[in-house]
Every structure is written in structure tokens, then in C-alpha cells.
Amino acid sequence: MTERRNKLDIIFDILNSIQNKRGSIKPTHLLYKSNLSHDGMKRYLGELKVSEMVSESEDAKSGKKMIHLTDKGYKFLEEYSKVKNFTESFGL
């Protein structure tokens, strides 16, 4: 059985999913890629908006909501990847 993801791993997965879509993603696609419930995703996105790691806008052409990775979000991904690689190198 796999372990449950901790909060930082979930945040990393959300931000990484956005980054993999060139920095912008539709909320529905993010929901599927992050493997969270709708309520869980709303809660995490709220926290990420407050901490300015993501922003939200409406696409001019389609009128659909889009989630964007900010510079702060990119920085978090970079630094958390370093920590994750460091701990994994020690088998933790």
C-alpha cells in the first residue's frame, strides 16, 4: 500500500502539473492531474493564491478560467526539488 502524500508533496504535485502544461492549466485538468477531490483542490488552490504561488485569470478567447504558475511558484518547485532529491539520496 502506498503512503498518503503530505501537504508539501501535494503542493509540489499541483505546481508541477501546472509547470508541465507550460505554466497555465484549466482547473478541470489540474483536478485530474493532481488526483485530489474538488474540495481538496479548492482548498489547496486558495492557499497557493494567498501565498502568491499561483494566479487565476479568464482566457480572453474562450472565457474559461485558467490557473497560472507565478515566479514564486517556479522558485518553490526548484527549491523543493533540491530538498526532495537530497532526502531521497539518503533513502529517506
Coordinates of C-alpha atoms in Angstrom, one line a residue:
M1 CA 0.0 0.0 0.0
T2 CA 1.3 3.5 -0.8
E3 CA 1.8 6.2 1.7
R4 CA -0.5 9.2 1.8
R5 CA 1.0 12.3 0.4
N6 CA 1.9 15.1 2.8
K7 CA 0.9 18.7 2.3
L8 CA 4.2 19.7 0.7
D9 CA 4.1 16.7 -1.8
I10 CA 0.5 17.7 -2.8
I11 CA 1.6 21.3 -3.3
F12 CA 4.6 20.1 -5.3
D13 CA 2.3 17.9 -7.5
I14 CA -0.1 20.7 -8.1
L15 CA 2.6 23.2 -9.1
N16 CA 4.4 20.6 -11.1
S17 CA 1.2 19.8 -13.0
I18 CA 0.9 23.4 -13.9
Q19 CA 4.5 23.7 -15.0
N20 CA 4.2 20.6 -17.2
K21 CA 1.4 22.4 -19.1
R22 CA 3.7 25.4 -19.9
G23 CA 2.7 27.3 -16.8
S24 CA -1.1 27.5 -17.4
I25 CA -3.8 24.9 -16.9
K26 CA -7.6 24.7 -16.8
P27 CA -8.9 23.9 -13.3
T28 CA -10.5 20.6 -14.5
H29 CA -7.3 19.3 -16.0
L30 CA -5.5 20.3 -12.8
L31 CA -8.1 18.4 -10.8
Y32 CA -7.4 15.2 -12.7
K33 CA -3.6 15.6 -12.8
S34 CA -3.3 16.4 -9.1
N35 CA -5.5 13.5 -8.0
L36 CA -7.5 15.5 -5.5
S37 CA -11.2 15.9 -4.7
H38 CA -12.8 19.0 -5.8
D39 CA -13.0 20.4 -2.3
G40 CA -9.3 19.5 -1.7
M41 CA -8.2 21.2 -4.8
K42 CA -10.2 24.3 -4.0
R43 CA -8.6 24.4 -0.5
Y44 CA -5.0 24.0 -1.8
L45 CA -5.6 26.5 -4.7
G46 CA -6.8 29.0 -2.2
E47 CA -3.7 28.6 -0.1
L48 CA -1.5 28.8 -3.2
K49 CA -3.2 32.0 -4.3
V50 CA -2.8 33.6 -0.9
S51 CA 0.9 32.7 -0.9
E52 CA 1.2 34.0 -4.5
M53 CA 2.5 30.8 -6.0
V54 CA -0.4 30.7 -8.5
S55 CA -2.7 33.2 -10.0
E56 CA -6.0 32.8 -11.8
S57 CA -7.4 34.5 -14.8
E58 CA -10.0 34.2 -17.5
D59 CA -8.9 33.2 -21.0
A60 CA -9.6 36.1 -23.4
K61 CA -10.7 33.8 -26.3
S62 CA -12.6 31.1 -24.6
G63 CA -13.7 32.8 -21.4
K64 CA -12.6 29.8 -19.4
K65 CA -10.8 30.0 -16.1
M66 CA -7.0 29.3 -16.2
I67 CA -4.5 28.7 -13.3
H68 CA -1.1 30.1 -13.8
L69 CA 2.2 29.4 -12.1
T70 CA 3.9 32.6 -10.8
D71 CA 7.6 33.3 -10.3
K72 CA 7.3 32.4 -6.7
G73 CA 5.7 29.0 -7.7
Y74 CA 8.5 28.3 -10.0
K75 CA 11.0 29.1 -7.2
F76 CA 9.2 26.7 -4.8
L77 CA 9.4 23.9 -7.4
E78 CA 13.1 24.5 -7.9
E79 CA 13.9 24.5 -4.2
Y80 CA 11.6 21.7 -3.2
S81 CA 13.1 19.5 -5.9
K82 CA 16.5 20.0 -4.4
V83 CA 15.3 19.0 -0.9
K84 CA 13.4 16.0 -2.3
N85 CA 16.5 14.8 -4.2
F86 CA 18.7 15.4 -1.2
T87 CA 16.4 13.3 1.1
E88 CA 16.0 10.6 -1.4
S89 CA 19.7 10.3 -1.9
F90 CA 19.9 9.2 1.8
G91 CA 17.0 6.8 1.4
L92 CA 14.6 8.9 3.4

